[in-house]
Short mmCIF file of C-alpha atoms and ligand atoms in Angstrom, two decimals:
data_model
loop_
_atom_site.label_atom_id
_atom_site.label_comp_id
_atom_site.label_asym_id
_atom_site.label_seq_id
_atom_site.Cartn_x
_atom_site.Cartn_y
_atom_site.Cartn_z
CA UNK A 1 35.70 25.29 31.81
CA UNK A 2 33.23 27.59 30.62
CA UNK A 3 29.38 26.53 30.80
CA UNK A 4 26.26 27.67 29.01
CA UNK A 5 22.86 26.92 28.73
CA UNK A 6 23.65 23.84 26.33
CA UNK A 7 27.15 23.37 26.09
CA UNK A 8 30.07 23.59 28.31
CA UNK A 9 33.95 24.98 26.78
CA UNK A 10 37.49 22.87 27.81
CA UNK A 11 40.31 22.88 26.39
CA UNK A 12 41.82 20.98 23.45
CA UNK A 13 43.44 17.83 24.25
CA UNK A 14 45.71 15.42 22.40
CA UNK A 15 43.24 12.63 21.77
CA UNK A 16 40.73 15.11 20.25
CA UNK A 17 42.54 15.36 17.24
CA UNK A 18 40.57 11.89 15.67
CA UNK A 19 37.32 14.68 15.77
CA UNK A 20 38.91 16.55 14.08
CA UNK A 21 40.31 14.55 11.63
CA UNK A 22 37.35 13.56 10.92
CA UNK A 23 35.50 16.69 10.62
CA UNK A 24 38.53 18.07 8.76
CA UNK A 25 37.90 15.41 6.29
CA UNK A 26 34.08 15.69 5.91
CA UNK A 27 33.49 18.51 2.74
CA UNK A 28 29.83 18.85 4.46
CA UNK A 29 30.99 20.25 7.19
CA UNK A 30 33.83 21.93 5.50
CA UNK A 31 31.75 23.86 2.74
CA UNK A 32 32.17 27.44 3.86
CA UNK A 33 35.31 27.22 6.09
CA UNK A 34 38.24 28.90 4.81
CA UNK A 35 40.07 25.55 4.22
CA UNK A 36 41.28 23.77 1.12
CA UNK A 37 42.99 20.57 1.97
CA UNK A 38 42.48 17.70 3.40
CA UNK A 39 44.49 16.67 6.15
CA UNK A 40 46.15 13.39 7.74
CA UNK A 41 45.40 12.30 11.19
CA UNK A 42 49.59 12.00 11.97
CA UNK A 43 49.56 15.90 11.03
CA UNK A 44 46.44 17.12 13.20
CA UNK A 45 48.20 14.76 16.11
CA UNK A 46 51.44 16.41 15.87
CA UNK A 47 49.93 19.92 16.10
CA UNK A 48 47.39 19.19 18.80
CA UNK A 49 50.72 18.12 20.57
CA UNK A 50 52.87 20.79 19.91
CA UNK A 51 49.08 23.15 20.16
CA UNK A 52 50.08 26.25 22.83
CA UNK A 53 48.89 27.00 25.67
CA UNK A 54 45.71 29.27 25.74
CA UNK A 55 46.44 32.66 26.27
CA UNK A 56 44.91 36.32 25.54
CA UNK A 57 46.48 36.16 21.95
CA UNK A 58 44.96 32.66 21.33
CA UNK A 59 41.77 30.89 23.41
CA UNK A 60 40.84 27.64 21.83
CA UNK A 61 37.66 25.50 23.05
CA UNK A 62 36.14 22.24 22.58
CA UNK A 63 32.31 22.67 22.47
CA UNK A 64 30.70 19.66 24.43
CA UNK A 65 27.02 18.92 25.27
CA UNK A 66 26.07 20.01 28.30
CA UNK A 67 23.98 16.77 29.19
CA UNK A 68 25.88 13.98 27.15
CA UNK A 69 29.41 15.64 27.47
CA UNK A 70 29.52 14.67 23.42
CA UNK A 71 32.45 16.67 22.04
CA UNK A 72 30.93 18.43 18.95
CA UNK A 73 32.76 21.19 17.59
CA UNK A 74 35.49 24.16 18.12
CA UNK A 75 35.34 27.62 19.20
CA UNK A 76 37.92 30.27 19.37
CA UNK A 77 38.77 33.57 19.89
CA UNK A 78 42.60 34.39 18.33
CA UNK A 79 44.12 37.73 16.97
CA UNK A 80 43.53 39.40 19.81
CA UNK A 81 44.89 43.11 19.55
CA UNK A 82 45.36 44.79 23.13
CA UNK A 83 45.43 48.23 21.78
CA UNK A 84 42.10 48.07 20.18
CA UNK A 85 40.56 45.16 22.16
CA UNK A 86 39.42 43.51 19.32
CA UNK A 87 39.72 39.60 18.61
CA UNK A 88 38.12 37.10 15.60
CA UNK A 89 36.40 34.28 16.64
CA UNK A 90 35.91 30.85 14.50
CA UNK A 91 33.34 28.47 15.22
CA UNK A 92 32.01 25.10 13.98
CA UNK A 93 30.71 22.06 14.94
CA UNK A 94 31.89 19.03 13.31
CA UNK A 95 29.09 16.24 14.67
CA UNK A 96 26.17 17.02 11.93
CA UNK A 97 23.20 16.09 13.74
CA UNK A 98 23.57 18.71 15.92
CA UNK A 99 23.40 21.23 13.69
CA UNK A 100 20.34 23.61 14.28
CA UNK A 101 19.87 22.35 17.68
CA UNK A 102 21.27 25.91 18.98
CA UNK A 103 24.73 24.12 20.19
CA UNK A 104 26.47 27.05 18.31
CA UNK A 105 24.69 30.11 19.32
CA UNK A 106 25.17 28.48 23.43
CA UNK A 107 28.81 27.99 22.48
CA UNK A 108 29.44 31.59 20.76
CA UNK A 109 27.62 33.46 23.32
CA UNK A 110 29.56 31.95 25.92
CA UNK A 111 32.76 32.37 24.48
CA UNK A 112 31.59 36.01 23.27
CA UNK A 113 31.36 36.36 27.07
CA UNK A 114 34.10 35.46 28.08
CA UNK A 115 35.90 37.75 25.98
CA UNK A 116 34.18 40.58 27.03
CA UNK A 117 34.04 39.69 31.10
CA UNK A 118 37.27 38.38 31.31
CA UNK A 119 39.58 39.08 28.29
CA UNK A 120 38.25 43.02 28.78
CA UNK A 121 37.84 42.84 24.81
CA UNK A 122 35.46 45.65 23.24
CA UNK A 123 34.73 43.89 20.06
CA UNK A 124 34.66 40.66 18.52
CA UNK A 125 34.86 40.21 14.59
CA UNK A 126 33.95 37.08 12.05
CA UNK A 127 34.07 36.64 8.56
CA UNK A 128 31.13 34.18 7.11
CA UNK A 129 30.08 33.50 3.54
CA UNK A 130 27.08 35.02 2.38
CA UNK A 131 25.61 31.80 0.82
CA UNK A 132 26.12 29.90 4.73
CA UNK A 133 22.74 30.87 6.46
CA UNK A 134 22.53 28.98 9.42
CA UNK A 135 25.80 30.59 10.64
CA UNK A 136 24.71 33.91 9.63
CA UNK A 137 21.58 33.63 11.28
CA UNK A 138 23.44 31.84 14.58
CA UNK A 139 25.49 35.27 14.50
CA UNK A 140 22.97 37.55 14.33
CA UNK A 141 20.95 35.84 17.34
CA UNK A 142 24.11 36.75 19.21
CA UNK A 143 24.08 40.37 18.32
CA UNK A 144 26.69 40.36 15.51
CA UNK A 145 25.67 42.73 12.89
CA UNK A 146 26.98 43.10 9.26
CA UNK A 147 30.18 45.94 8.86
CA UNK A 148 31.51 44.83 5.20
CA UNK A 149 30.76 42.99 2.40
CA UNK A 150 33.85 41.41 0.99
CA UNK A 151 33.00 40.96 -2.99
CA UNK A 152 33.43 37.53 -4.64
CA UNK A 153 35.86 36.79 -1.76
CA UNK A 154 35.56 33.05 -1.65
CA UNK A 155 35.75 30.50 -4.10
CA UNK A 156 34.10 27.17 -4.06
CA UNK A 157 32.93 24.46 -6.47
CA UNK A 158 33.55 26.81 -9.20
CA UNK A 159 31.82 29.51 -8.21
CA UNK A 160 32.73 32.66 -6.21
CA UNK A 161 30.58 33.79 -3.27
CA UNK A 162 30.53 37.38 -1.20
CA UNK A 163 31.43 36.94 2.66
CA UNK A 164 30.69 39.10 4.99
CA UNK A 165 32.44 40.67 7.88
CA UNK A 166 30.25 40.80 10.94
CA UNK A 167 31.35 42.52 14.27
CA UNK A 168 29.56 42.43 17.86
CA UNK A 169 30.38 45.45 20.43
CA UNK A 170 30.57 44.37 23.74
CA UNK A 171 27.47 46.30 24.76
CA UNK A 172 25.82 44.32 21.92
CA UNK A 173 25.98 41.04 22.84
CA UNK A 174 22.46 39.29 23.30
C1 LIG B 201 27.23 27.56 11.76
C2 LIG B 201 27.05 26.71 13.01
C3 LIG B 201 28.21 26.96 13.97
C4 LIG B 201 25.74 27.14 13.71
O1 LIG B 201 25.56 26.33 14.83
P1 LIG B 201 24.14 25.59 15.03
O2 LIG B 201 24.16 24.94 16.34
O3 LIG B 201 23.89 24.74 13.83
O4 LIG B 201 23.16 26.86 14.99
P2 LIG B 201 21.90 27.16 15.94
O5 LIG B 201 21.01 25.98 15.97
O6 LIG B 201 22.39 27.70 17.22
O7 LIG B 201 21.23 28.37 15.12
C5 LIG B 201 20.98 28.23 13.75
C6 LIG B 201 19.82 29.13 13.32
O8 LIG B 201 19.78 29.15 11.89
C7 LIG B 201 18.50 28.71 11.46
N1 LIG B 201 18.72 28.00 10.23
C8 LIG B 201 19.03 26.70 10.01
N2 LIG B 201 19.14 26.47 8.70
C9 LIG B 201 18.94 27.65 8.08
C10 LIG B 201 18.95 28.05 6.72
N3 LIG B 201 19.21 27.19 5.72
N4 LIG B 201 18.67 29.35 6.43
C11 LIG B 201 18.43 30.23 7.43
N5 LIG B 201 18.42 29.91 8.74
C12 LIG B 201 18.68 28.62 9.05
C13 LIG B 201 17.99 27.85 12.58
O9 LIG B 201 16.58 27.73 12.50
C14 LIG B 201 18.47 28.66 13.79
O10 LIG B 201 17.70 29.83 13.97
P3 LIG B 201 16.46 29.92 14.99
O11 LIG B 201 16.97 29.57 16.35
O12 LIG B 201 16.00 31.34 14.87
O13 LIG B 201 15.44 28.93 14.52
C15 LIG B 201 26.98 25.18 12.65
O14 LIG B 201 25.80 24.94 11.92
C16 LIG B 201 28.20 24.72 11.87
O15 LIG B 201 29.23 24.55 12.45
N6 LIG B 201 28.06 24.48 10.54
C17 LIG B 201 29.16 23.94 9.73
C18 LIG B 201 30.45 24.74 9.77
C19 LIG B 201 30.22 26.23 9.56
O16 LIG B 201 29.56 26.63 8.60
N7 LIG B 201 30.80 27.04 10.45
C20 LIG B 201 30.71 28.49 10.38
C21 LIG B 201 31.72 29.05 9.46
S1 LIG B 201 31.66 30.82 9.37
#
């Protein structure tokens, strides 16, 4: 378990996947992920069964509340590259009314952490829509800063929107 000021990290179990089935489902919550379709609850269960251990290549993370132990949303850090030390991390938390509360800025800066203290990890990379920004603002508060600009990348409700790759050093982190 990994604790922060607000939340506290565990790992994934089976019965989580009904969270997630519902979040998966839920096109608020969905609106700037990189995912299209919507997904069954027999699928999700059958992954979070067959779901890997953690490990350096892959570290996945419920995000609870610290005082409530609500589960709330997912962190991860996956891709990691041992050569260059350099992982993406995905965030988001599924339970709405939490949103703005600083849940996600607790849960990245731990797991941020971790990756640097632990994993030995020099950098940490996201990609975020430009149009999302509460997440963009959740990174920066963290210490990630903007690298790239990736031009009419995503496309949603007929429209296409710029994302934007942001990187924290591990020296950066806030
Ligand atoms: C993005 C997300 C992880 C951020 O977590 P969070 O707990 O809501 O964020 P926090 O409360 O820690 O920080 C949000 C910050 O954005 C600010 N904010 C909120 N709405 C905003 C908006 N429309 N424009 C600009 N800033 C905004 C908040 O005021 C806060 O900043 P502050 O502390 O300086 O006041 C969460 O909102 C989420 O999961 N959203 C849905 C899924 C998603 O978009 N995931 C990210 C995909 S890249």
């Amino acid at each position: 378990m990994l604790t922060g000021d607000l939340v506290r990290l565990r790992p994934v179990e089976p019965e989580d996947a009904e969270a997630f089935h519902r979040w998966f489902n839920d096109e608020e919550v969905m609106r700037w992920l990189y995912a299209y379709y919507h997904v069954s609850l027999a699928s999700l269960r059958k992954t979070f069964a067959d779901r890997p251990d953690n490990s350096y290549e892959r570290v996945t993370f419920c995000i609870e509340t610290l005082d409530e132990r609500k589960h709330i949303g997912l962190v991860r850090l996956r891709d990691a590259n041992p050569v260059n030390a350099r992982a993406e991390v995905d965030i988001y938390i599924g339970e709405k009314e939490y949103w703005g509360g600083g849940y996600g800025t607790d849960a990245l800066r731990r797991v941020c952490r971790y990756g640097f203290d632990t994993l030995r990890l020099h950098s940490i990379e996201l990609g975020v829509v430009e149009a999302n920004a509460r997440a963009i603002r959740c990174y920066e508060k963290v210490g990630f800063q903007v690298d790239a600009r990736l031009r009419q990348s995503f496309f949603r409700d007929g429209e296409w929107h710029d994302a934007l790759l942001m990187c924290v050093l591990a020296d950066e982190l806030t």
